[in-house]
Short mmCIF file of C-alpha atoms in Angstrom, two decimals:
data_model
loop_
_atom_site.label_atom_id
_atom_site.label_comp_id
_atom_site.label_asym_id
_atom_site.label_seq_id
_atom_site.Cartn_x
_atom_site.Cartn_y
_atom_site.Cartn_z
CA MET T 1 34.24 6.92 14.46
CA ILE T 2 32.20 6.67 17.65
CA TYR T 3 30.74 3.27 18.51
CA PRO T 4 28.55 2.09 21.37
CA LYS T 5 30.63 0.18 23.89
CA ILE T 6 28.18 -2.72 24.07
CA PRO T 7 29.42 -5.39 21.60
CA LEU T 8 25.94 -6.64 20.67
CA ALA T 9 24.94 -3.15 19.51
CA GLN T 10 28.10 -3.00 17.41
CA SER T 11 27.21 -6.33 15.78
CA ILE T 12 23.73 -5.16 14.77
CA ILE T 13 25.04 -1.91 13.32
CA GLU T 14 27.85 -3.58 11.38
CA ILE T 15 25.60 -6.29 9.95
CA CYS T 16 22.95 -3.75 8.92
CA ASN T 17 25.63 -1.79 7.11
CA ALA T 18 26.99 -4.89 5.37
CA LYS T 19 23.50 -5.94 4.26
CA GLY T 20 22.63 -2.51 2.85
CA VAL T 21 20.10 -1.50 5.51
CA HIS T 22 20.92 2.21 5.58
CA ASP T 23 17.60 3.95 6.29
CA ILE T 24 17.04 3.96 10.06
CA ILE T 25 13.98 5.47 11.73
CA ILE T 26 14.64 6.05 15.43
CA SER T 27 12.16 6.93 18.16
CA PRO T 28 13.60 8.53 21.30
CA GLY T 29 14.25 6.37 24.34
CA SER T 30 16.90 5.25 26.79
CA ARG T 31 17.13 1.47 26.43
CA ASN T 32 17.86 1.83 22.70
CA ALA T 33 20.67 4.35 23.37
CA PRO T 34 23.46 1.97 22.23
CA LEU T 35 21.76 1.55 18.86
CA THR T 36 20.95 5.25 18.52
CA ILE T 37 24.58 6.19 19.27
CA GLY T 38 25.90 3.68 16.76
CA PHE T 39 23.58 4.45 13.89
CA THR T 40 23.69 8.24 14.18
CA ASN T 41 27.49 8.38 14.42
CA ASN T 42 28.04 6.35 11.26
CA PRO T 43 27.81 8.44 8.07
CA LYS T 44 26.72 5.41 6.06
CA PHE T 45 23.28 5.52 7.68
CA ARG T 46 20.45 7.94 6.96
CA CYS T 47 18.84 8.43 10.36
CA TYR T 48 15.45 10.02 11.03
CA SER T 49 14.00 10.90 14.41
CA ILE T 50 10.22 10.33 14.64
CA SER T 51 8.83 10.53 18.17
CA ASP T 52 5.51 8.71 17.68
CA GLU T 53 6.36 5.05 17.07
CA ARG T 54 3.21 4.32 15.07
CA CYS T 55 3.95 7.25 12.75
CA ALA T 56 7.63 6.26 12.65
CA ALA T 57 6.75 2.77 11.44
CA PHE T 58 4.44 3.99 8.68
CA PHE T 59 7.01 6.61 7.67
CA ALA T 60 9.54 3.78 7.35
CA LEU T 61 7.00 1.76 5.39
CA GLY T 62 6.63 4.64 2.92
CA ILE T 63 10.37 4.78 2.32
CA ALA T 64 10.58 1.01 1.85
CA GLN T 65 7.54 1.10 -0.46
CA GLN T 66 9.47 3.39 -2.78
CA THR T 67 12.99 2.01 -2.52
CA GLN T 68 11.96 -1.66 -2.28
CA LYS T 69 14.79 -2.01 0.21
CA PRO T 70 14.46 -2.86 3.91
CA VAL T 71 14.12 0.05 6.31
CA ALA T 72 14.77 -0.41 10.03
CA VAL T 73 12.77 1.11 12.86
CA VAL T 74 14.44 1.33 16.27
CA CYS T 75 12.67 1.84 19.59
CA THR T 76 13.14 1.58 23.32
CA SER T 77 11.68 -1.19 25.47
CA GLY T 78 8.08 -1.56 26.59
CA SER T 79 4.89 -0.24 25.04
CA ALA T 80 6.80 1.71 22.37
CA LEU T 81 7.29 -1.55 20.48
CA LEU T 82 3.56 -2.34 20.30
CA ASN T 83 2.91 0.84 18.31
CA TYR T 84 4.80 -0.68 15.38
CA TYR T 85 2.21 -3.41 14.87
CA PRO T 86 -0.20 -1.70 12.39
CA ALA T 87 2.62 -0.84 9.99
CA LEU T 88 4.23 -4.25 10.45
CA ALA T 89 0.96 -5.95 9.52
CA GLU T 90 0.68 -3.71 6.46
CA ALA T 91 4.22 -4.65 5.44
CA PHE T 92 3.34 -8.34 5.86
CA TYR T 93 0.33 -8.23 3.55
CA SER T 94 1.81 -5.69 1.10
CA GLN T 95 5.11 -7.58 0.82
CA ILE T 96 7.34 -4.69 1.85
CA PRO T 97 10.76 -5.35 3.46
CA PHE T 98 10.63 -3.97 7.00
CA ILE T 99 12.87 -4.51 10.03
CA VAL T 100 11.90 -3.86 13.63
CA ILE T 101 14.82 -3.57 16.05
CA SER T 102 13.58 -3.29 19.61
CA ALA T 103 15.72 -2.70 22.66
CA ASP T 104 14.73 -4.87 25.61
CA ARG T 105 15.60 -5.40 29.26
CA PRO T 106 17.67 -8.47 30.15
CA THR T 107 15.60 -11.63 30.61
CA ASP T 108 15.89 -11.60 34.39
CA LYS T 109 14.20 -8.16 34.49
CA ILE T 110 11.00 -9.29 32.75
CA ASP T 111 7.92 -9.82 34.94
CA ILE T 112 9.52 -8.62 38.18
CA GLY T 113 7.47 -5.43 38.42
CA ASP T 114 9.83 -2.94 36.74
CA GLY T 115 8.48 -0.29 34.36
CA GLN T 116 8.50 -0.84 30.59
CA THR T 117 9.29 -4.54 30.94
CA ILE T 118 6.68 -6.22 28.80
CA ARG T 119 7.13 -9.61 27.13
CA GLN T 120 8.74 -8.50 23.89
CA GLU T 121 9.99 -11.79 22.47
CA ASN T 122 7.83 -13.00 19.56
CA VAL T 123 5.34 -10.18 20.13
CA PHE T 124 4.66 -10.00 16.36
CA LEU T 125 4.58 -13.77 15.89
CA ASN T 126 1.43 -13.85 13.72
CA HIS T 127 2.72 -11.33 11.17
CA SER T 128 6.51 -11.40 11.36
CA LEU T 129 8.38 -13.60 8.88
CA TYR T 130 11.28 -14.11 11.28
CA ASN T 131 11.81 -13.39 14.98
CA ALA T 132 15.38 -13.03 16.23
CA ASN T 133 15.35 -13.14 20.04
CA LEU T 134 18.93 -12.28 20.86
CA THR T 135 20.91 -12.92 24.02
CA GLU T 136 23.00 -10.18 25.66
CA ALA T 137 26.44 -11.25 24.45
CA ALA T 138 27.89 -10.74 20.99
CA THR T 139 28.01 -14.34 19.76
CA LYS T 140 28.11 -16.25 16.51
CA GLU T 141 24.58 -17.48 17.24
CA ASN T 142 23.37 -13.89 17.53
CA ASP T 143 25.14 -12.98 14.29
CA VAL T 144 23.38 -15.87 12.55
CA SER T 145 19.99 -14.68 13.82
CA ILE T 146 20.59 -11.05 12.80
CA ASN T 147 21.75 -12.10 9.33
CA GLU T 148 18.83 -14.46 8.91
CA ALA T 149 16.30 -11.81 9.92
CA ILE T 150 17.62 -9.29 7.38
CA ASN T 151 17.98 -11.96 4.68
CA VAL T 152 14.36 -13.01 5.15
CA ALA T 153 13.14 -9.38 5.00
CA ILE T 154 14.94 -8.96 1.67
CA ALA T 155 14.21 -12.33 0.04
CA GLN T 156 10.62 -12.76 1.25
CA LYS T 157 9.69 -9.05 1.10
CA GLY T 158 8.16 -8.64 4.49
CA PRO T 159 8.61 -7.70 8.15
CA VAL T 160 11.01 -9.24 10.67
CA HIS T 161 11.67 -8.54 14.32
CA ILE T 162 15.06 -8.38 16.08
CA ASN T 163 14.71 -8.11 19.86
CA VAL T 164 17.88 -6.93 21.60
CA PRO T 165 18.40 -7.09 25.40
CA PHE T 166 20.76 -4.46 26.82
CA GLU T 167 22.01 -4.08 30.39
CA GLU T 168 23.13 -0.74 31.80
CA PRO T 169 25.30 1.27 31.37
CA LEU T 170 23.80 2.19 28.01
CA TYR T 171 25.56 5.40 26.98
CA GLU T 172 29.23 4.44 27.08
CA THR T 173 31.13 4.80 23.80
CA THR T 174 34.42 3.74 22.26
CA ASN T 175 36.37 4.59 19.12
CA LYS T 176 37.21 0.96 18.29
CA LEU T 177 35.11 -1.99 17.26
CA SER T 178 35.34 -4.96 19.59
CA VAL T 179 33.50 -7.39 17.31
CA ASP T 180 34.32 -9.21 14.09
CA CYS T 181 30.89 -9.95 12.64
CA ASN T 182 29.92 -12.91 10.53
CA ILE T 183 28.10 -11.88 7.33
CA TYR T 184 25.92 -14.40 5.49
CA ASP T 185 24.71 -13.73 1.96
CA THR T 186 21.10 -13.52 0.87
CA PHE T 187 20.32 -16.27 -1.60
CA LYS T 188 17.58 -15.61 -4.15
CA ILE T 189 16.11 -18.49 -6.10
CA ASN T 190 15.34 -17.82 -9.74
CA ASN T 191 12.00 -19.50 -10.41
CA PHE T 192 10.85 -20.74 -13.79
CA VAL T 193 7.66 -22.27 -15.15
CA SER T 194 8.19 -25.96 -15.85
CA GLN T 195 7.83 -27.23 -19.41
CA ASP T 196 5.05 -29.57 -18.27
CA ASP T 197 3.10 -26.64 -16.82
CA ILE T 198 3.59 -24.59 -19.96
CA ALA T 199 2.24 -27.41 -22.10
CA SER T 200 -0.70 -28.14 -19.81
CA PHE T 201 -1.81 -24.58 -19.06
CA SER T 202 -1.21 -23.16 -22.53
CA ASN T 203 -3.53 -25.89 -23.80
CA LEU T 204 -6.23 -24.65 -21.40
CA TRP T 205 -5.66 -21.09 -22.62
CA ASN T 206 -5.96 -22.15 -26.26
CA GLN T 207 -9.31 -23.81 -25.56
CA SER T 208 -10.79 -20.82 -23.74
CA ASP T 209 -12.72 -17.98 -25.38
CA LYS T 210 -13.24 -16.04 -22.11
CA ILE T 211 -10.10 -15.19 -20.18
CA LEU T 212 -10.21 -12.46 -17.56
CA ILE T 213 -7.00 -10.94 -16.22
CA LEU T 214 -7.41 -8.98 -12.99
CA VAL T 215 -4.46 -6.90 -11.83
CA GLY T 216 -4.10 -5.79 -8.22
CA ASP T 217 -1.64 -3.44 -6.53
CA CYS T 218 1.57 -3.22 -8.60
CA ILE T 219 4.82 -1.28 -8.48
CA PRO T 220 5.01 1.12 -11.44
CA ASN T 221 6.91 -0.25 -14.46
CA SER T 222 7.18 -3.71 -12.89
CA VAL T 223 5.68 -5.39 -15.98
CA GLU T 224 7.52 -4.90 -19.25
CA GLN T 225 5.65 -2.94 -21.93
CA LYS T 226 6.06 -5.68 -24.54
CA TRP T 227 4.07 -8.10 -22.38
CA ILE T 228 1.42 -5.45 -21.73
CA ASP T 229 1.07 -4.89 -25.49
CA HIS T 230 0.91 -8.62 -26.11
CA LEU T 231 -1.83 -9.08 -23.52
CA ALA T 232 -3.85 -6.42 -25.27
CA SER T 233 -3.72 -8.26 -28.59
CA PHE T 234 -5.94 -11.25 -27.68
CA PRO T 235 -9.68 -10.98 -28.56
CA SER T 236 -10.44 -13.61 -25.91
CA VAL T 237 -8.67 -11.70 -23.12
CA VAL T 238 -10.07 -8.85 -21.02
CA VAL T 239 -7.69 -7.01 -18.68
CA LEU T 240 -9.21 -5.25 -15.67
CA THR T 241 -6.91 -2.94 -13.74
CA GLU T 242 -7.35 -0.82 -10.64
CA THR T 243 -6.20 2.65 -9.70
CA ILE T 244 -3.19 1.20 -7.88
CA SER T 245 -2.32 -1.36 -10.58
CA ASN T 246 -0.05 1.16 -12.32
CA LEU T 247 -0.50 -0.88 -15.51
CA HIS T 248 -1.73 0.96 -18.59
CA HIS T 249 -2.94 0.22 -22.08
CA PRO T 250 -5.76 1.90 -24.06
CA SER T 251 -7.67 -1.40 -24.23
CA PHE T 252 -7.41 -2.18 -20.51
CA ILE T 253 -10.44 -1.30 -18.39
CA ASN T 254 -9.38 0.73 -15.36
CA THR T 255 -12.71 1.64 -13.76
CA ILE T 256 -13.99 -1.78 -12.71
CA ASP T 257 -16.75 -0.57 -10.41
CA THR T 258 -18.39 1.64 -13.02
CA LEU T 259 -18.29 -1.27 -15.44
CA ILE T 260 -19.89 -4.07 -13.43
CA THR T 261 -21.98 -2.41 -10.71
CA PRO T 262 -25.15 -2.13 -12.84
CA PHE T 263 -24.89 -5.77 -14.11
CA GLY T 264 -27.70 -8.22 -13.49
CA SER T 265 -27.54 -12.01 -13.46
CA LYS T 266 -27.84 -12.21 -17.26
CA GLU T 267 -24.77 -9.99 -17.84
CA PHE T 268 -22.76 -11.69 -15.10
CA THR T 269 -23.49 -15.12 -16.59
CA GLU T 270 -22.60 -13.96 -20.09
CA LEU T 271 -19.30 -12.42 -18.93
CA GLN T 272 -18.32 -15.15 -16.48
CA PRO T 273 -14.71 -16.09 -17.37
CA ARG T 274 -13.50 -19.61 -18.13
CA ILE T 275 -10.04 -18.70 -16.85
CA LEU T 276 -9.17 -16.00 -14.31
CA ILE T 277 -5.54 -14.91 -14.15
CA THR T 278 -4.44 -12.58 -11.37
CA PHE T 279 -1.20 -10.91 -10.40
CA GLY T 280 -0.25 -8.00 -8.18
CA GLY T 281 -1.37 -7.34 -4.63
CA MET T 282 -4.72 -6.95 -2.92
CA ILE T 283 -7.86 -6.08 -4.91
CA VAL T 284 -9.75 -2.92 -3.94
CA SER T 285 -13.02 -3.52 -5.76
CA LYS T 286 -15.57 -5.29 -3.57
CA ARG T 287 -17.85 -5.55 -6.59
CA VAL T 288 -15.42 -7.53 -8.73
CA LYS T 289 -14.68 -9.82 -5.79
CA SER T 290 -18.41 -10.43 -5.32
CA PHE T 291 -18.80 -11.12 -9.05
CA LEU T 292 -16.02 -13.71 -9.19
CA ARG T 293 -17.04 -15.41 -5.96
CA LYS T 294 -20.57 -15.96 -7.23
CA TYR T 295 -19.85 -16.53 -10.93
CA LYS T 296 -16.75 -18.64 -10.48
CA PRO T 297 -14.22 -19.28 -13.24
CA ASN T 298 -13.31 -22.88 -14.06
CA HIS T 299 -9.67 -22.07 -13.41
CA HIS T 300 -7.90 -19.38 -11.39
CA TRP T 301 -4.16 -18.92 -11.82
CA HIS T 302 -2.19 -16.50 -9.68
CA ILE T 303 1.27 -15.29 -10.68
CA ASP T 304 3.54 -14.17 -7.83
CA GLU T 305 7.05 -15.02 -6.69
CA LEU T 306 5.99 -15.48 -3.08
CA ARG T 307 2.30 -15.85 -2.25
CA ALA T 308 -1.11 -16.66 -3.67
CA TYR T 309 -4.31 -15.82 -1.83
CA ASN T 310 -7.43 -17.80 -2.65
CA THR T 311 -9.46 -14.60 -2.78
CA PHE T 312 -12.32 -16.00 -4.85
CA GLY T 313 -12.38 -19.57 -3.53
CA THR T 314 -11.32 -20.96 -6.91
CA LEU T 315 -7.50 -20.95 -6.94
CA THR T 316 -6.23 -23.84 -9.06
CA LYS T 317 -2.62 -22.89 -9.77
CA HIS T 318 0.05 -20.68 -8.23
CA PHE T 319 2.83 -19.86 -10.69
CA ILE T 320 5.74 -19.00 -8.39
CA VAL T 321 7.43 -16.58 -10.78
CA HIS T 322 7.43 -12.90 -11.59
CA PRO T 323 4.82 -11.95 -14.22
CA ASN T 324 7.57 -10.96 -16.66
CA GLN T 325 9.08 -14.46 -16.45
CA PHE T 326 5.67 -16.09 -16.79
CA PHE T 327 4.75 -14.12 -19.90
CA LYS T 328 8.18 -14.66 -21.43
CA GLN T 329 7.83 -18.44 -21.16
CA PHE T 330 4.10 -18.71 -21.76
CA PHE T 331 3.28 -16.43 -24.68
CA PRO T 332 5.19 -18.41 -27.37
CA PHE T 333 2.78 -21.31 -26.78
CA VAL T 334 -0.62 -19.56 -26.77
CA ASN T 335 -2.85 -18.68 -29.70
CA HIS T 336 -5.35 -15.99 -30.58
CA VAL T 337 -8.69 -17.69 -30.01
CA LYS T 338 -11.70 -16.40 -31.92
CA SER T 339 -13.92 -14.61 -29.43
CA ASN T 340 -16.11 -11.54 -28.87
CA TYR T 341 -15.32 -11.47 -25.14
CA LYS T 342 -13.07 -8.43 -25.26
CA ALA T 343 -15.30 -6.60 -27.75
CA THR T 344 -18.33 -7.09 -25.47
CA PHE T 345 -16.51 -5.61 -22.49
CA GLU T 346 -15.23 -2.69 -24.55
CA ALA T 347 -18.71 -1.84 -25.84
CA ILE T 348 -20.13 -1.77 -22.31
CA HIS T 349 -17.16 0.26 -21.10
CA GLN T 350 -17.72 2.91 -23.76
CA GLN T 351 -21.39 3.17 -22.80
CA ARG T 352 -20.46 3.57 -19.14
CA LYS T 353 -18.06 6.41 -19.93
CA ILE T 354 -20.81 8.34 -21.72
CA LYS T 355 -23.25 7.85 -18.83
CA HIS T 356 -20.50 8.77 -16.35
CA GLN T 357 -19.93 12.14 -18.00
CA GLU T 358 -23.64 12.83 -18.39
CA TYR T 359 -24.33 12.25 -14.71
CA LEU T 360 -21.37 14.26 -13.44
CA SER T 361 -22.28 17.19 -15.66
CA LYS T 362 -25.60 17.74 -13.90
CA ILE T 363 -25.04 16.96 -10.19
CA LYS T 364 -24.30 19.50 -7.50
CA PHE T 365 -21.08 19.78 -5.51
CA SER T 366 -20.30 16.65 -3.50
CA ASP T 367 -17.57 14.10 -2.84
CA LEU T 368 -18.10 12.67 -6.31
CA LYS T 369 -17.88 16.07 -7.96
CA ALA T 370 -14.82 17.00 -5.89
CA PHE T 371 -12.96 13.86 -6.96
CA GLU T 372 -13.79 14.56 -10.59
CA SER T 373 -12.25 18.02 -10.29
CA ILE T 374 -9.20 16.77 -8.38
CA PHE T 375 -8.34 13.99 -10.82
CA SER T 376 -8.85 16.33 -13.77
CA ASN T 377 -6.36 18.83 -12.36
CA LEU T 378 -3.53 16.67 -10.99
CA PRO T 379 -0.14 17.51 -12.53
CA ASN T 380 1.55 14.83 -14.62
CA HIS T 381 4.56 12.85 -13.39
CA ILE T 382 3.73 13.02 -9.69
CA GLN T 383 3.40 10.37 -7.04
CA LEU T 384 -0.16 10.06 -5.76
CA GLN T 385 -0.84 8.51 -2.37
CA ILE T 386 -4.48 7.72 -1.58
CA SER T 387 -5.82 6.90 1.87
CA ASN T 388 -8.16 4.02 2.58
CA SER T 389 -11.92 4.01 3.00
CA SER T 390 -13.82 6.50 0.79
CA PRO T 391 -10.88 8.11 -1.10
CA ILE T 392 -9.55 4.91 -2.69
CA ARG T 393 -13.07 3.79 -3.58
CA TYR T 394 -13.92 7.11 -5.24
CA ALA T 395 -10.62 6.93 -7.07
CA GLN T 396 -11.74 3.64 -8.64
CA LEU T 397 -14.43 5.54 -10.56
CA PHE T 398 -12.06 7.83 -12.48
CA SER T 399 -9.26 7.49 -15.00
CA ILE T 400 -5.97 9.00 -13.87
CA ASP T 401 -3.20 10.20 -16.15
CA THR T 402 -0.84 7.33 -16.93
CA THR T 403 2.23 9.35 -15.92
CA ILE T 404 1.03 9.42 -12.30
CA GLU T 405 2.23 6.68 -9.95
CA VAL T 406 -0.50 5.64 -7.50
CA TYR T 407 -0.15 3.98 -4.09
CA CYS T 408 -2.41 3.00 -1.21
CA ASN T 409 -1.92 0.84 1.90
CA ARG T 410 -4.10 -2.04 0.74
CA GLY T 411 -2.36 -4.80 2.70
CA THR T 412 -4.69 -4.39 5.66
CA SER T 413 -6.73 -1.53 4.17
CA GLY T 414 -6.45 0.49 7.39
CA ILE T 415 -6.79 4.25 7.67
CA ASP T 416 -4.31 4.51 10.53
CA GLY T 417 -1.05 5.45 8.80
CA SER T 418 -1.89 6.86 5.37
CA THR T 419 -0.40 10.31 6.00
CA SER T 420 2.76 8.95 7.62
CA THR T 421 3.24 6.50 4.74
CA ALA T 422 2.77 9.27 2.17
CA ILE T 423 5.38 11.47 3.86
CA GLY T 424 7.83 8.56 4.02
CA ALA T 425 7.16 7.79 0.36
CA ALA T 426 7.82 11.42 -0.56
CA VAL T 427 11.14 11.25 1.26
CA GLY T 428 12.02 7.86 -0.23
CA SER T 429 11.13 8.72 -3.82
CA LYS T 430 12.11 12.41 -3.83
CA LYS T 431 9.20 12.95 -6.25
CA PRO T 432 6.47 15.59 -5.95
CA THR T 433 3.86 13.82 -3.83
CA VAL T 434 0.16 14.43 -3.31
CA LEU T 435 -1.90 12.68 -0.65
CA ILE T 436 -5.67 12.47 -1.05
CA THR T 437 -7.24 11.59 2.28
CA GLY T 438 -10.50 11.70 4.19
CA ASP T 439 -11.14 13.64 7.36
CA VAL T 440 -11.29 10.66 9.77
CA GLY T 441 -8.08 9.12 8.41
CA PHE T 442 -6.33 12.48 8.49
CA LEU T 443 -7.33 13.23 12.08
CA TYR T 444 -6.46 9.68 13.16
CA ASP T 445 -2.92 10.08 11.83
CA SER T 446 -2.44 13.78 12.59
CA ASN T 447 0.80 13.07 14.46
CA ALA T 448 2.23 12.30 11.03
CA LEU T 449 2.71 16.05 10.63
CA TRP T 450 5.01 16.04 13.68
CA ASN T 451 7.90 15.31 11.35
CA ASN T 452 10.97 17.39 10.48
CA TYR T 453 11.54 15.73 7.09
CA ILE T 454 8.42 16.73 5.14
CA PRO T 455 9.46 17.95 1.65
CA LYS T 456 8.42 21.45 0.66
CA ASN T 457 6.48 20.15 -2.36
CA PHE T 458 4.40 17.68 -0.32
CA LYS T 459 0.67 18.36 -0.61
CA ILE T 460 -2.43 17.03 1.14
CA ILE T 461 -5.91 17.19 -0.36
CA LEU T 462 -8.27 16.58 2.53
CA ILE T 463 -11.90 15.71 1.77
CA ASN T 464 -13.84 16.77 4.85
CA ASN T 465 -17.40 15.48 4.81
CA GLY T 466 -17.81 15.66 8.57
CA GLY T 467 -17.24 12.02 9.45
CA GLY T 468 -16.83 8.50 8.13
CA GLY T 469 -18.85 9.04 4.97
CA ILE T 470 -18.29 5.51 3.68
CA PHE T 471 -20.62 4.16 6.38
CA ARG T 472 -23.50 6.04 4.77
CA ILE T 473 -23.27 3.89 1.64
CA LEU T 474 -22.97 0.58 3.49
CA PRO T 475 -25.97 -1.57 4.47
CA GLY T 476 -27.49 -0.61 7.82
CA HIS T 477 -27.27 3.16 7.47
CA GLU T 478 -30.04 5.13 9.14
CA GLU T 479 -30.15 8.60 10.66
CA THR T 480 -29.90 7.83 14.38
CA GLU T 481 -27.76 9.14 17.21
CA THR T 482 -26.08 5.74 17.45
CA PHE T 483 -25.14 5.79 13.75
CA ASN T 484 -23.89 9.37 13.78
CA THR T 485 -21.82 8.91 16.95
CA PHE T 486 -20.52 5.36 16.78
CA PHE T 487 -20.35 4.55 13.07
CA GLU T 488 -19.96 7.79 11.15
CA THR T 489 -18.12 9.58 14.02
CA SER T 490 -19.64 12.94 13.13
CA HIS T 491 -17.48 15.97 13.92
CA CYS T 492 -17.08 19.66 13.19
CA LEU T 493 -13.27 19.71 13.12
CA THR T 494 -11.04 21.22 10.46
CA ALA T 495 -7.33 21.05 9.62
CA GLU T 496 -6.75 24.80 9.72
CA HIS T 497 -5.11 25.04 13.14
CA LEU T 498 -3.15 21.80 12.67
CA ALA T 499 -1.75 23.31 9.47
CA LYS T 500 -0.69 26.42 11.34
CA MET T 501 0.89 24.46 14.19
CA TYR T 502 2.94 22.28 11.83
CA GLN T 503 3.80 25.18 9.48
CA PHE T 504 1.80 24.02 6.46
CA ASP T 505 0.13 26.48 4.15
CA TYR T 506 -3.64 26.10 4.28
CA ILE T 507 -6.31 26.52 1.59
CA SER T 508 -9.98 25.60 1.73
CA SER T 509 -12.88 25.26 -0.68
CA SER T 510 -16.53 24.29 -0.49
CA ASP T 511 -17.86 24.52 -4.04
CA GLU T 512 -16.82 23.72 -7.59
CA THR T 513 -15.48 27.17 -8.45
CA SER T 514 -13.43 27.62 -5.29
CA LEU T 515 -12.05 24.09 -5.63
CA SER T 516 -10.88 24.79 -9.18
CA ASN T 517 -9.13 27.95 -8.03
CA SER T 518 -7.70 26.25 -4.94
CA LEU T 519 -6.22 23.40 -6.99
CA LYS T 520 -4.43 25.89 -9.23
CA GLN T 521 -3.04 27.61 -6.14
CA LEU T 522 -2.07 24.28 -4.55
CA PHE T 523 0.00 23.08 -7.46
CA LYS T 524 1.55 26.47 -8.11
CA ASN T 525 3.12 26.69 -4.66
CA ASN T 526 6.11 24.38 -4.09
CA ASP T 527 7.84 26.47 -1.43
CA LYS T 528 5.99 25.01 1.54
CA PRO T 529 3.97 21.86 2.29
CA THR T 530 0.29 22.65 1.85
CA ILE T 531 -3.10 21.33 2.94
CA LEU T 532 -6.12 21.90 0.74
CA GLU T 533 -9.26 21.12 2.72
CA VAL T 534 -12.38 20.46 0.65
CA PHE T 535 -15.69 20.64 2.52
CA THR T 536 -18.50 18.54 1.03
CA PRO T 537 -22.15 18.07 2.14
CA THR T 538 -22.33 15.22 4.66
CA ARG T 539 -25.93 14.18 4.04
CA GLU T 540 -25.88 14.45 0.23
CA ASN T 541 -22.77 12.49 -0.74
CA ASN T 542 -24.16 8.99 -0.28
CA LYS T 543 -27.38 9.74 -2.20
CA LEU T 544 -25.48 11.18 -5.15
CA LEU T 545 -23.09 8.21 -5.21
CA LEU T 546 -25.85 5.61 -5.09
CA ASN T 547 -27.76 7.47 -7.80
CA TYR T 548 -24.57 7.53 -9.87
CA PHE T 549 -24.48 3.75 -10.16
CA GLU T 550 -28.14 3.67 -11.17
CA ALA T 551 -27.49 6.34 -13.80
CA LEU T 552 -24.78 4.23 -15.48
CA VAL T 553 -27.33 1.84 -16.97
#
């Protein structure tokens, strides 16, 4: 075995191995050479070389999203490190284990005028759960910090930063370890709901005829089916899910925006919940957030092992347990309360579905029509990655087959790394993966395609409406040069030549018939990664979408 000669590098590599951190994403550089040598020469690590650090970090995020295990990114000193920040922030808010290992210059080299000597210590302080600022020697104190960083990433499901100063020479190797590392176990606390809380809160449940359960971003199969079925049995309980909730039952309502957008004050008042129960990650629907902020529940309980955000300004209880544990303890003590709450929601939902189909059957080709065709033709049992901005919001309007696992970077809701994340997720899951993205997000993250690990069955469906189409449906839109240039970022670019450069197959469509044929071709070919670019009318999409919500009444 070949090891780096620098003992501190040996310590990091050995501790990562002992803690099960085996996926390592490395960006080229010189100062991180000791780490690169150590990781790549140890067969226990799966090492990937991604040149663009921002793409590398989101690629790592995608792997960690799928494996739910920490993935390490390794970079050289200087500005390279700063490119990790968008993905690190996403990991923080999406609760994904993520480890940044940055090589640094020795302390006496900082701020003396040398190149690539920025102040790296604590650079992610606002969004890193732990910051290990190591010293140059291999010491017990350094071992403690390395262990603690990895333990926190695992136990608290989030990002940590290990900053490692190295002095030259950097490339010397040895065939013997010179360190005997200290390994400290990760301790996980098993949380339970107290008997007092069960008695108190089950009593509130049993007195409430309007209970709304809102489910955010969830890992597929994270909630046991028996609890899902039990939730569906209460007439006083309505369950609203989102595209990325990955939680399914025939009685759950999975198209929130189509349900509540046409409501007026009378309907909102009638359907205002007494108790709101939430679990899962961030909520996509702006409309449901607006509803619950204005028509506040008397009680809001959030169920999560780690965090509870006061999203609606009404949080009254954080149950620090996994939903499965909560339901296991809670359900034996709650009753079926007589109520028409669920039946009222279901009746409205059925009406909306009829109006939805009627409207879509008569409109011309557009973003809305394209998404209808795409979601109707997706193969079963795939992983679907959806980019932020318009794509995830359009996705909220359609039902998706329950065999499809759906993901989106909703921690920060940024467009910057959707493609890189999707590629990492495809590698991490080894499942057929489809990314649905918009043109601005795709172009912004085009370096994601500069990647030697893209599976052959990876597919991108690119909706190209000539700019940031979502800005056309937001307040303030008007046809001016300022709007078109600085908000919508109008362009006439396509993905055709990018596809050729990165050896993707390329298909395009611009109407309903060609899209139907292109989708069949897309899903038939698994021999090469493929981009399907769908061109839609820039100036028509927003009108058709706004008219859609009016037509639902």
